[in-house]
PDB file of C-alpha atoms in Angstrom:
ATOM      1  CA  UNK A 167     202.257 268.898 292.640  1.00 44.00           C
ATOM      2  CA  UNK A 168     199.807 270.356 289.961  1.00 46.00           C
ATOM      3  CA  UNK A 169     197.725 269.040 287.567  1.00 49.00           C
ATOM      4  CA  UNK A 170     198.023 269.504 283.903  1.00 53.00           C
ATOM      5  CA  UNK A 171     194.821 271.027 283.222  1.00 50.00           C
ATOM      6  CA  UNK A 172     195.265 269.929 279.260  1.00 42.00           C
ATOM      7  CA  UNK A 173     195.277 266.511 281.053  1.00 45.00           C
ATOM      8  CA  UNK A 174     192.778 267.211 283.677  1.00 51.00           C
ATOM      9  CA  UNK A 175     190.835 268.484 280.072  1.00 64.00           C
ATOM     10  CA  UNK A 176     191.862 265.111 278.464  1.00 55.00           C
ATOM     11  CA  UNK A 177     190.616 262.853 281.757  1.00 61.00           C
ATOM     12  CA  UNK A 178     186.967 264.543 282.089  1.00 72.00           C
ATOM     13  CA  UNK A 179     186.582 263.896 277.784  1.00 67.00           C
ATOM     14  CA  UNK A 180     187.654 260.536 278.242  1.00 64.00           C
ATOM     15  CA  UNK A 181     185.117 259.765 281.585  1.00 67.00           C
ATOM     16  CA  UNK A 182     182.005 262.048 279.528  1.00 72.00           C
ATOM     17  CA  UNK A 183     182.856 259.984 276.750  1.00 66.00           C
ATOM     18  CA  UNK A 184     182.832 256.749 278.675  1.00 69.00           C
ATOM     19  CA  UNK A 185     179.518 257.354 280.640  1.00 73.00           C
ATOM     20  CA  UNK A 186     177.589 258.963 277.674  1.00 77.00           C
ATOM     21  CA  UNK A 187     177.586 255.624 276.210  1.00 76.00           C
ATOM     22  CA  UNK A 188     174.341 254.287 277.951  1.00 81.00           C
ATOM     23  CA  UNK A 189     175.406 250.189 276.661  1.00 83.00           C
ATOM     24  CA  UNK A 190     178.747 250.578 277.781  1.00 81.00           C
ATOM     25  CA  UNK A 191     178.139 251.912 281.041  1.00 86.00           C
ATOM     26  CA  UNK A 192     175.647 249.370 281.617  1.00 89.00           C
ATOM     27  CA  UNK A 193     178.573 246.291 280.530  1.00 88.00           C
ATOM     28  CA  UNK A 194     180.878 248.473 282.458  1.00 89.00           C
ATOM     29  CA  UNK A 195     178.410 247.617 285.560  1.00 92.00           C
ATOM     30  CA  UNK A 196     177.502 244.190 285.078  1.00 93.00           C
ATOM     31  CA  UNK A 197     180.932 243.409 285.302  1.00 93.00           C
ATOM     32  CA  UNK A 198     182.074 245.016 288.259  1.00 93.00           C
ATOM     33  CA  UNK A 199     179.329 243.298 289.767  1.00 95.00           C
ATOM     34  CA  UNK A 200     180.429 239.751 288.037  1.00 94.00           C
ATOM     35  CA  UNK A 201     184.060 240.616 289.523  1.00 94.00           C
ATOM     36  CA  UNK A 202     182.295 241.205 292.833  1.00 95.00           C
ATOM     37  CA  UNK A 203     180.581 238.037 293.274  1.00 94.00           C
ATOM     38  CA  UNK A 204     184.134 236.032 292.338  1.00 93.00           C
ATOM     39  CA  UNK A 205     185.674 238.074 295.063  1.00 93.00           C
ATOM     40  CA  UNK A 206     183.151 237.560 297.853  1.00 94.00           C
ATOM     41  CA  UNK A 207     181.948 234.075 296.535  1.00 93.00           C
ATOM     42  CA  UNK A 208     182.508 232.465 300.293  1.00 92.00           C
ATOM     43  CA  UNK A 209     180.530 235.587 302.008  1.00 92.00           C
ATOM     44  CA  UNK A 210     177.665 234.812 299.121  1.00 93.00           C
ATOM     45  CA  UNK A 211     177.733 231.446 298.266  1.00 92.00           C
ATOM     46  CA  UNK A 212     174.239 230.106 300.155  1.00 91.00           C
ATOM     47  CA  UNK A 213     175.729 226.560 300.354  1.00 90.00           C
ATOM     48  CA  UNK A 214     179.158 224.674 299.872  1.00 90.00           C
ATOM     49  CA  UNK A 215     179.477 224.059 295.943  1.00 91.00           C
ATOM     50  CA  UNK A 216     180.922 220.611 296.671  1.00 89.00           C
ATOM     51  CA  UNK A 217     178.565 219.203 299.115  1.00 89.00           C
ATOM     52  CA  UNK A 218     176.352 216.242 297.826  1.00 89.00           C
ATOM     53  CA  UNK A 219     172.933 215.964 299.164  1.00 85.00           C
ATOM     54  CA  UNK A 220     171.376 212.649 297.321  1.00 82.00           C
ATOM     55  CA  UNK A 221     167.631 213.628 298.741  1.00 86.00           C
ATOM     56  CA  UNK A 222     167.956 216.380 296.602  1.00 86.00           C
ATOM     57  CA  UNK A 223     169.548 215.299 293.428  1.00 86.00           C
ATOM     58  CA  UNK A 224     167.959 217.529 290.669  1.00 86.00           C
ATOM     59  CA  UNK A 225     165.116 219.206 292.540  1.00 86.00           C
ATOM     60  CA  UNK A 226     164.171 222.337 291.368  1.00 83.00           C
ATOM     61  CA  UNK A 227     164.076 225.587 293.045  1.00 82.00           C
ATOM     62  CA  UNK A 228     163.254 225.764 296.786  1.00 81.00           C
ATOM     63  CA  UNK A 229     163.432 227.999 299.600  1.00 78.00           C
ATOM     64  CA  UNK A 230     166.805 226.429 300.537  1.00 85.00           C
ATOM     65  CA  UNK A 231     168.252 225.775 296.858  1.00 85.00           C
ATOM     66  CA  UNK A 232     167.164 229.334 294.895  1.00 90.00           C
ATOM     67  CA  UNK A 233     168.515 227.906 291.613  1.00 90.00           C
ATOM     68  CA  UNK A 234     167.957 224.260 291.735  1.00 89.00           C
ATOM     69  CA  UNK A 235     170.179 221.471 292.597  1.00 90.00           C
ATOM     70  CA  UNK A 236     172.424 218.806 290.410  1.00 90.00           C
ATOM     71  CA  UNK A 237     172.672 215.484 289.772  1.00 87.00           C
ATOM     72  CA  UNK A 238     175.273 214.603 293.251  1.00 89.00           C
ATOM     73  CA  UNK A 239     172.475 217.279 295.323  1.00 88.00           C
ATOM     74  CA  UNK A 240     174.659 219.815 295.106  1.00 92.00           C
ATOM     75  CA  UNK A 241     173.147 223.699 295.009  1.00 93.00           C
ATOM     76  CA  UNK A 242     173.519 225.078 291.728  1.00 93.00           C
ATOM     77  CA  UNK A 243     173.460 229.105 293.102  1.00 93.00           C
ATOM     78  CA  UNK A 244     176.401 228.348 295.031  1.00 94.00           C
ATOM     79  CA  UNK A 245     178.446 226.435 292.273  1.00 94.00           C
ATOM     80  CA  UNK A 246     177.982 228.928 289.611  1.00 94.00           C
ATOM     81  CA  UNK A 247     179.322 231.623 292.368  1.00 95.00           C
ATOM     82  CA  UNK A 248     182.270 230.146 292.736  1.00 94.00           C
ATOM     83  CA  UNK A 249     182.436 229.208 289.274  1.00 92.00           C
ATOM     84  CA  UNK A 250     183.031 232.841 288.118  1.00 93.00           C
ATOM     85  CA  UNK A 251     186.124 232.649 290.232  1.00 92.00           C
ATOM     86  CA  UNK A 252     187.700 230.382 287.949  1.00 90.00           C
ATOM     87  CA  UNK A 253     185.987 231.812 284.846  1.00 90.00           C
ATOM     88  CA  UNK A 254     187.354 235.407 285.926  1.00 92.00           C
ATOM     89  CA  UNK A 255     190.616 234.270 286.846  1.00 92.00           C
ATOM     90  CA  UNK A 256     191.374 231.932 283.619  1.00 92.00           C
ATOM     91  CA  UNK A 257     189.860 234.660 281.403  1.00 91.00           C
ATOM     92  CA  UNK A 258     192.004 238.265 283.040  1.00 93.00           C
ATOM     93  CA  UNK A 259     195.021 235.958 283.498  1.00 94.00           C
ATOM     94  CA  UNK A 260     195.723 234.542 280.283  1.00 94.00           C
ATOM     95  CA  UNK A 261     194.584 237.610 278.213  1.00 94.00           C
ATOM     96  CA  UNK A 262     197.616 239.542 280.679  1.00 94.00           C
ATOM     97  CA  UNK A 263     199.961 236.464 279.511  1.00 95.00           C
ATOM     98  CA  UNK A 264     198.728 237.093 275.754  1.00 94.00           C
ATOM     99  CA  UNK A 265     199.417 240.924 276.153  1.00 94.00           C
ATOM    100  CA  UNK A 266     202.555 240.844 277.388  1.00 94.00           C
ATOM    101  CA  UNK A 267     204.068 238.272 275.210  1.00 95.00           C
ATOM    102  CA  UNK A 268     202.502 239.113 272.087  1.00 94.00           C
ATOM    103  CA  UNK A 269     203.450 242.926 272.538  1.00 93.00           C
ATOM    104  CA  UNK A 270     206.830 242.371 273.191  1.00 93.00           C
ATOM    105  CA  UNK A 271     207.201 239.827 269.776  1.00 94.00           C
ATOM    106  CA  UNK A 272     204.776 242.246 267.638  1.00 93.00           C
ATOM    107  CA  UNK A 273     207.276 245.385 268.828  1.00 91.00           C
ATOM    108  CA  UNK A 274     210.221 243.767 268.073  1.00 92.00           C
ATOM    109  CA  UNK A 275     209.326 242.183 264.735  1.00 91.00           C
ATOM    110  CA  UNK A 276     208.029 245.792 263.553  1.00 89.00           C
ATOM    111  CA  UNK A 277     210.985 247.844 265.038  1.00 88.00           C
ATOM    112  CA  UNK A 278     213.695 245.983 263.662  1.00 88.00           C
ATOM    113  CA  UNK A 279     212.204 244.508 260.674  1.00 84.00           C
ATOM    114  CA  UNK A 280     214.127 242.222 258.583  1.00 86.00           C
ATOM    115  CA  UNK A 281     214.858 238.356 259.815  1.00 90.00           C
ATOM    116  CA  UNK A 282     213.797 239.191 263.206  1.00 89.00           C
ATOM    117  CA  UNK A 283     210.306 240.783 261.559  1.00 90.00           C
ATOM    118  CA  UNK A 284     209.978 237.432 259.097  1.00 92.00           C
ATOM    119  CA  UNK A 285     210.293 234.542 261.836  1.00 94.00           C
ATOM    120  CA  UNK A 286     208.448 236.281 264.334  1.00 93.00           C
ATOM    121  CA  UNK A 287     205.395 237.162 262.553  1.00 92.00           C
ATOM    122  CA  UNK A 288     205.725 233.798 260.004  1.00 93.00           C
ATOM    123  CA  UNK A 289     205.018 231.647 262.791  1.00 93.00           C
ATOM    124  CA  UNK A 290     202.504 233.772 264.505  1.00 93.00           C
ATOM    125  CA  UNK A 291     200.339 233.140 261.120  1.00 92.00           C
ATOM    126  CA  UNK A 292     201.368 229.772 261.635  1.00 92.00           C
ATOM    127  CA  UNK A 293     199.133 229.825 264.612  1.00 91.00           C
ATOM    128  CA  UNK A 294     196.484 232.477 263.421  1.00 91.00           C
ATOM    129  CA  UNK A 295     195.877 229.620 260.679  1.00 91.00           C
ATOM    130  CA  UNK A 296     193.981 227.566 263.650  1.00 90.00           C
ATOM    131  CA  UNK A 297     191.010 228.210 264.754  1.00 90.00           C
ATOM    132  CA  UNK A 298     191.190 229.307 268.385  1.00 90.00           C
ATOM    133  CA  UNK A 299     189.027 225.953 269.736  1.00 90.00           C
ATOM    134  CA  UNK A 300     191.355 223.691 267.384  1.00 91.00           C
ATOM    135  CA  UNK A 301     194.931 225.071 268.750  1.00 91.00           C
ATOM    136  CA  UNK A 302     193.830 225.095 272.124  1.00 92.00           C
ATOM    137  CA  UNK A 303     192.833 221.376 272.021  1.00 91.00           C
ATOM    138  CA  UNK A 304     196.217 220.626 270.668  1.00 90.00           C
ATOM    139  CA  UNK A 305     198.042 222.745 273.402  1.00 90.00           C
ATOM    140  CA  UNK A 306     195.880 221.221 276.036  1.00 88.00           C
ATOM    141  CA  UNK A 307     196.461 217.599 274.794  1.00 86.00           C
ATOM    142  CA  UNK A 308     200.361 218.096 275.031  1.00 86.00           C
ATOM    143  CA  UNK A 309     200.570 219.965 278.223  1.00 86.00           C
ATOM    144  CA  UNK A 310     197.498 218.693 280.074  1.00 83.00           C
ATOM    145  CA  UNK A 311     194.264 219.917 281.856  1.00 80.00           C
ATOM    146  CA  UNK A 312     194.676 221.865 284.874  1.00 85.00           C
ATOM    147  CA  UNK A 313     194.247 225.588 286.075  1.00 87.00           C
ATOM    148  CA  UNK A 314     197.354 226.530 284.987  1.00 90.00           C
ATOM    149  CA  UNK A 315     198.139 224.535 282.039  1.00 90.00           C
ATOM    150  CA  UNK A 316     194.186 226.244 280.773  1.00 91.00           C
ATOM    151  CA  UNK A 317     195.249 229.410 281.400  1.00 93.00           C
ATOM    152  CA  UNK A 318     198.798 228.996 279.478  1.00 93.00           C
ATOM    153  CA  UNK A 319     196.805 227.177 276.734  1.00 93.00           C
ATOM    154  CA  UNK A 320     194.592 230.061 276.421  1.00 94.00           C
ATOM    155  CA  UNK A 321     197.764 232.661 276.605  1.00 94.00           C
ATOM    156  CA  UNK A 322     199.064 230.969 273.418  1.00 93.00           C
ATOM    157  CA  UNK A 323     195.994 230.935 272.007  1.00 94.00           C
ATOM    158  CA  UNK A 324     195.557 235.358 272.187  1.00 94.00           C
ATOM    159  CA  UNK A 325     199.162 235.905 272.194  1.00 94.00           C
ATOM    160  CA  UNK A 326     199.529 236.048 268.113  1.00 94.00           C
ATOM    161  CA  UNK A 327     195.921 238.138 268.126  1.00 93.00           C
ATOM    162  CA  UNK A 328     198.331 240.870 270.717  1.00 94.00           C
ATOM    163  CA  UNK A 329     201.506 240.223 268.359  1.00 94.00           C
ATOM    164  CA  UNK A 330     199.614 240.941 264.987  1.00 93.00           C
ATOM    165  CA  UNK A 331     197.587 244.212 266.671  1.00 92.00           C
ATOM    166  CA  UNK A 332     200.871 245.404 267.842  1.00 92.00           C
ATOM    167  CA  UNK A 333     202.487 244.607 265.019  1.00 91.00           C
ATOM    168  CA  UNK A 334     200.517 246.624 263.041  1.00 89.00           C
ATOM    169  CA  UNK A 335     200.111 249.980 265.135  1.00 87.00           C
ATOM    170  CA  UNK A 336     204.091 250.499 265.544  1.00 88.00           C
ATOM    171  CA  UNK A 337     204.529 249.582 261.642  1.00 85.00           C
ATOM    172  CA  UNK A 338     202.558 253.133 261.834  1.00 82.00           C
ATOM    173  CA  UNK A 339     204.056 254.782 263.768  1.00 84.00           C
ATOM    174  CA  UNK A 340     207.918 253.669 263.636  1.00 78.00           C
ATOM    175  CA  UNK A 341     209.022 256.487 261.047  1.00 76.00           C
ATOM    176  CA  UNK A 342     207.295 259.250 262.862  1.00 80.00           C
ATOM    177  CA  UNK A 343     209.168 262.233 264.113  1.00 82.00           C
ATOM    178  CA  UNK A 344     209.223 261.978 267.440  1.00 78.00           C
ATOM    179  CA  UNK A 345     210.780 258.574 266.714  1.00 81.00           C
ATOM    180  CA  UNK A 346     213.122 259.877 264.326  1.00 81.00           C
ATOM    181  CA  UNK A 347     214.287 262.350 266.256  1.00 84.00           C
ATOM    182  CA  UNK A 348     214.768 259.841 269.707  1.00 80.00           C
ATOM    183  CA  UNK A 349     217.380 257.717 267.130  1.00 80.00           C
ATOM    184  CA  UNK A 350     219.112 260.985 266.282  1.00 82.00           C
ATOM    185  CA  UNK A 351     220.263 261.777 269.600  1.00 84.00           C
ATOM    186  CA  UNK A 352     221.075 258.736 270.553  1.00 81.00           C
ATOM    187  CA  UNK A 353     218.776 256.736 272.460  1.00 80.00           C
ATOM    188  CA  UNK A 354     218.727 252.695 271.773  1.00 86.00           C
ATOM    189  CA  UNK A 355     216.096 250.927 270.709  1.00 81.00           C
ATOM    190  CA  UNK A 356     214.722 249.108 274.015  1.00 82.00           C
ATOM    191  CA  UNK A 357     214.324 252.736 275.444  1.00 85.00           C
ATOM    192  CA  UNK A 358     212.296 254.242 272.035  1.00 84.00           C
ATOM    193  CA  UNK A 359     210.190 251.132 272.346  1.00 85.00           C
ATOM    194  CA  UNK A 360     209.502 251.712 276.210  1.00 84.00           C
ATOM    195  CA  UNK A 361     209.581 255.120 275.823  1.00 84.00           C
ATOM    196  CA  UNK A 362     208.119 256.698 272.457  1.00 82.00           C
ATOM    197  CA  UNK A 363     206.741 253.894 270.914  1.00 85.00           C
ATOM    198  CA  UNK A 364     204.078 251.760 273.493  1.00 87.00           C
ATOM    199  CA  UNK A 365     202.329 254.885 274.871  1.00 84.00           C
ATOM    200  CA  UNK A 366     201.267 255.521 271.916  1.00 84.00           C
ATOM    201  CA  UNK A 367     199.901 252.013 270.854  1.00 86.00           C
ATOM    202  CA  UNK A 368     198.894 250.873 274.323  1.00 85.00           C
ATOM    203  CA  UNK A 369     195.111 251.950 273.773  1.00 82.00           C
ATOM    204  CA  UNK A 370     194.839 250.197 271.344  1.00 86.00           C
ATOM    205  CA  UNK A 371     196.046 247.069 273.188  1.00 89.00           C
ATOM    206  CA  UNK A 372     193.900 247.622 276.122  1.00 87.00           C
ATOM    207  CA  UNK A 373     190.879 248.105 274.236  1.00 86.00           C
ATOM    208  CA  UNK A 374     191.602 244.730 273.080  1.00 89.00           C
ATOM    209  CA  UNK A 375     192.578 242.993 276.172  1.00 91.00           C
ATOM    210  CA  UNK A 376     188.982 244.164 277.316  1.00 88.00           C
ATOM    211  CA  UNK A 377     187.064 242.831 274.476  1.00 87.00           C
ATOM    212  CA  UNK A 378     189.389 239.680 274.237  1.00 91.00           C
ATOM    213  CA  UNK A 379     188.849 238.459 278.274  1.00 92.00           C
ATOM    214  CA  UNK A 380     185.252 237.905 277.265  1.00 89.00           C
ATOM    215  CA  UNK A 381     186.555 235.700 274.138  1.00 91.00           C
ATOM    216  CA  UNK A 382     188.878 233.651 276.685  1.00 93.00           C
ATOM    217  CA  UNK A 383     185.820 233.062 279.052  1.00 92.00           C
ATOM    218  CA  UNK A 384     184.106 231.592 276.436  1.00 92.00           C
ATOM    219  CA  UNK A 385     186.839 229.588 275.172  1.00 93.00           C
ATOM    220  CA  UNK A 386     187.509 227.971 278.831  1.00 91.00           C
ATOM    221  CA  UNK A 387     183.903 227.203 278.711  1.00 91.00           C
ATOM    222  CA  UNK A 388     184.097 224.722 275.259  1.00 91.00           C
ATOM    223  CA  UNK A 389     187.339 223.319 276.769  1.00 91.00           C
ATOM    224  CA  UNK A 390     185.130 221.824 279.904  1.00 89.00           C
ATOM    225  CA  UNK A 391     182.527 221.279 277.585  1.00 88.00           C
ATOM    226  CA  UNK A 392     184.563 218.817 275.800  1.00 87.00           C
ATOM    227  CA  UNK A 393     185.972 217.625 279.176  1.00 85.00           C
ATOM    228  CA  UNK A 394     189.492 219.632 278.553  1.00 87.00           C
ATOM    229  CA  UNK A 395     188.951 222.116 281.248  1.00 85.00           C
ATOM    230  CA  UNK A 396     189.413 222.087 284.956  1.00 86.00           C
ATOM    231  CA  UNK A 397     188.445 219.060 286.127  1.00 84.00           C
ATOM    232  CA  UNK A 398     185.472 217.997 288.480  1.00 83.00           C
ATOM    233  CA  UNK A 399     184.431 218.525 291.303  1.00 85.00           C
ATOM    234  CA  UNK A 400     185.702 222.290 291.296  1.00 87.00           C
ATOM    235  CA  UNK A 401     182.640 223.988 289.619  1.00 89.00           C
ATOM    236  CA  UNK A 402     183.502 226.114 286.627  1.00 90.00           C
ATOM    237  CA  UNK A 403     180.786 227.220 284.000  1.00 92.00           C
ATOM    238  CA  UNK A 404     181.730 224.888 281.243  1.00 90.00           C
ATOM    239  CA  UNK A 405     181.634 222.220 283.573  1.00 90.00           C
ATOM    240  CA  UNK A 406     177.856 222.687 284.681  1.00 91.00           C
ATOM    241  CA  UNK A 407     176.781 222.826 280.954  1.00 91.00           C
ATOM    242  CA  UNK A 408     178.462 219.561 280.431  1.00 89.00           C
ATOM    243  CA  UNK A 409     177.430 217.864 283.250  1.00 88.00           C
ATOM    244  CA  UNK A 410     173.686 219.211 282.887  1.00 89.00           C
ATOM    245  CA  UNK A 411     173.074 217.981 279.041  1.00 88.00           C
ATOM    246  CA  UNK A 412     172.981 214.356 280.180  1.00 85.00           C
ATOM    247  CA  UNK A 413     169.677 214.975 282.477  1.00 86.00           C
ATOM    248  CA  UNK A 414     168.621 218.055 280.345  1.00 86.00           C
ATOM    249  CA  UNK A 415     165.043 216.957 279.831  1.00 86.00           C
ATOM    250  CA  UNK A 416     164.421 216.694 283.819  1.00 85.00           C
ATOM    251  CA  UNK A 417     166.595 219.056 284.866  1.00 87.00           C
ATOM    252  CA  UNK A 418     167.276 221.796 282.140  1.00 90.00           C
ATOM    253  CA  UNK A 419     168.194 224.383 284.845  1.00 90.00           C
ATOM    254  CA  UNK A 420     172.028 223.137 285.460  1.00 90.00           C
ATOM    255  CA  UNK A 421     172.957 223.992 281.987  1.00 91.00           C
ATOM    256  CA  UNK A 422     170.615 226.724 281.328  1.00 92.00           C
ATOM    257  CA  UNK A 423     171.619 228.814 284.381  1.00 93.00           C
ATOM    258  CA  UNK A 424     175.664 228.238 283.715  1.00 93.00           C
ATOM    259  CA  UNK A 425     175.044 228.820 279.802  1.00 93.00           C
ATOM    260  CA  UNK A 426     173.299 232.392 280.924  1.00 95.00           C
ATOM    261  CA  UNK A 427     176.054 233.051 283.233  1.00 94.00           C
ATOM    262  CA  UNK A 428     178.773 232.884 280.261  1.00 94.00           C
ATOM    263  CA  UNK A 429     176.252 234.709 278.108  1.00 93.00           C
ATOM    264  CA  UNK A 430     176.100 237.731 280.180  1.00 94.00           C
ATOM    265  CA  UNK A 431     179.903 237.628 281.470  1.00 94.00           C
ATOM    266  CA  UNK A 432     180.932 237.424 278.052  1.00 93.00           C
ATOM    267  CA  UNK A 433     178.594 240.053 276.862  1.00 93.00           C
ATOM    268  CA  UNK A 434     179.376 242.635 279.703  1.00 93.00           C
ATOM    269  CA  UNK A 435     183.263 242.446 278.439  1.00 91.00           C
ATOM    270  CA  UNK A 436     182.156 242.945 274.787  1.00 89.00           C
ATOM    271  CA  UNK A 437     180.456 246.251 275.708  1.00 88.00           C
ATOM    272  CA  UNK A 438     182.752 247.651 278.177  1.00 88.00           C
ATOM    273  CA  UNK A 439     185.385 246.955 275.667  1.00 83.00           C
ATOM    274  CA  UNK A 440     183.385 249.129 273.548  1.00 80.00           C
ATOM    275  CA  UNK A 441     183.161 251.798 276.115  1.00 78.00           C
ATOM    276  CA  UNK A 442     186.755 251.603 276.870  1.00 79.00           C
ATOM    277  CA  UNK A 443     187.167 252.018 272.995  1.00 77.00           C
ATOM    278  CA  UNK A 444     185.542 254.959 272.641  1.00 72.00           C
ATOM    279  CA  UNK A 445     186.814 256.596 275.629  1.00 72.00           C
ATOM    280  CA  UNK A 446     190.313 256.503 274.450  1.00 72.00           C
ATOM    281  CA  UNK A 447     190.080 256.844 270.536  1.00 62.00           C
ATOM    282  CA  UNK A 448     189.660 260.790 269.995  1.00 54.00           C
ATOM    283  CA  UNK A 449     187.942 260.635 267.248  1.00 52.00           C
ATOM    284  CA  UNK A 450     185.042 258.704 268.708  1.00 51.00           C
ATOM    285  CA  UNK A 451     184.869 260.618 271.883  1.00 49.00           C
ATOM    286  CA  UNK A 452     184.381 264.098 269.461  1.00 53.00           C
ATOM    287  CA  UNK A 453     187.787 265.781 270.092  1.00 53.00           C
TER     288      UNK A 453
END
């Protein structure tokens, strides 16, 4: 079968676009290689991230331990490996769960307006009115801390962000023709929504789910902080900073090199998210 060469037109915009943006190719890199590491962590990891060497307990770098080692011995490289496992997984998971929920209550609300449109987005704001940290240390405290409790607690916390942005783009484009003219001949609403109406807002939603994984990292991270997260011994980033602030002064390389490592994930997503932005919004990409 052929290609559409409007499309194949469209596709080589989008990718010149993309890679003429020198920050975002460089975010776009870092985390590939960040995804990478989480995938081959056993092949990479130098030592086992659990294994407690007391002869070592917070020695700095050596030939054998590159990045230093904690206060149970254990190698610090190797634990903040496998920490972007979790970190990765918590962050791409729940921003999928926060997508897929949101979308679907922002699209109804704005299709069929009304009730529906009141209670749905009246108690989103109800949960827009916490601050992100604040309603995930209520969620957490009810359902408690484990992988998958954190990344359902951090799905509630983006799904009202995916609801309102949703919300919002089909409000803008629910009385347009092409709309119009699919409830003229007939077609019912879950097929206009599935059909007409989320091609045309999904960019916008992706965009967002890019930007927004690098918001959930972070978030994961002050949950361990505050001992909310997963819990010891698996190794996550928030953990390390924790566990490193007690022996900072002697050892300020457990919670320096895990405080880096969210710095850089986090800002990676931030500009790819940009990148991905500009790739798909025509007016930024010159069309």
């Amino acid at each position: 079968m052929e290609c559409n060469p409007f499309e194949q037109t469209i596709g080589r915009r989008m990718a010149t676009a993309f890679f003429r943006n020198r920050t975002a190719l460089a975010g776009g890199i870092v985390a590939v290689a960040i995804v990478l590491v989480a995938l081959f962590a056993p092949m990479i990891a130098p030592c086992d991230p659990l294994e407690q060497d007391s002869y070592v307990r917070l020695s700095a770098r050596t030939a054998e331990h590159w990045l230093g080692t904690d206060d149970f011995g254990r190698d610090v490289l190797s634990r903040i490996i496998w920490g972007s496992r979790i970190s990765l997984v918590i962050g791409s998971v729940s921003v999928a769960f926060g997508l897929i929920i949101g979308t679907i209550l922002g699209m109804v609300a704005g299709y069929f307006r009304g009730k529906t449109e009141t209670l749905i987005m009246r108690a989103i704001d109800v949960l827009m009115c916490f601050p992100d940290l604040i309603l995930a240390v209520a969620v957490t405290a009810v359902l408690g801390a484990n992988l998958f409790n954190l990344i359902l607690t951090i799905g509630i916390v983006m799904t009202p962000r995916f609801a309102r942005l949703a919300h919002g783009a089909l409000l803008s484009i629910r009385e347009s023709e092409y709309v119009t003219a699919a409830r003229a001949i007939g077609a019912r609403a879950p097929r206009i929504l599935r059909k007409h109406i989320f091609p045309n807002i999904c960019g916008e939603l992706l965009v967002a789910g890019t930007l927004w994984v690098g918001e959930a990292i972070r978030l994961e991270a002050n949950l361990a902080f505050i001992g909310l997260g997963v819990q010891p011994p698996t190794p996550t980033w928030g953990n390390m900073t924790r566990e490193g602030v007690d022996v900072l002064i002697n050892a300020p390389w457990i919670s320096v090199y895990a405080g880096l490592s969210i710095l850089v994930t986090v800002l990676s997503f931030n500009m790819l998210g940009d990148g991905v932005r500009d790739m798909i919004d025509p007016k930024l990409r010159g069309d």
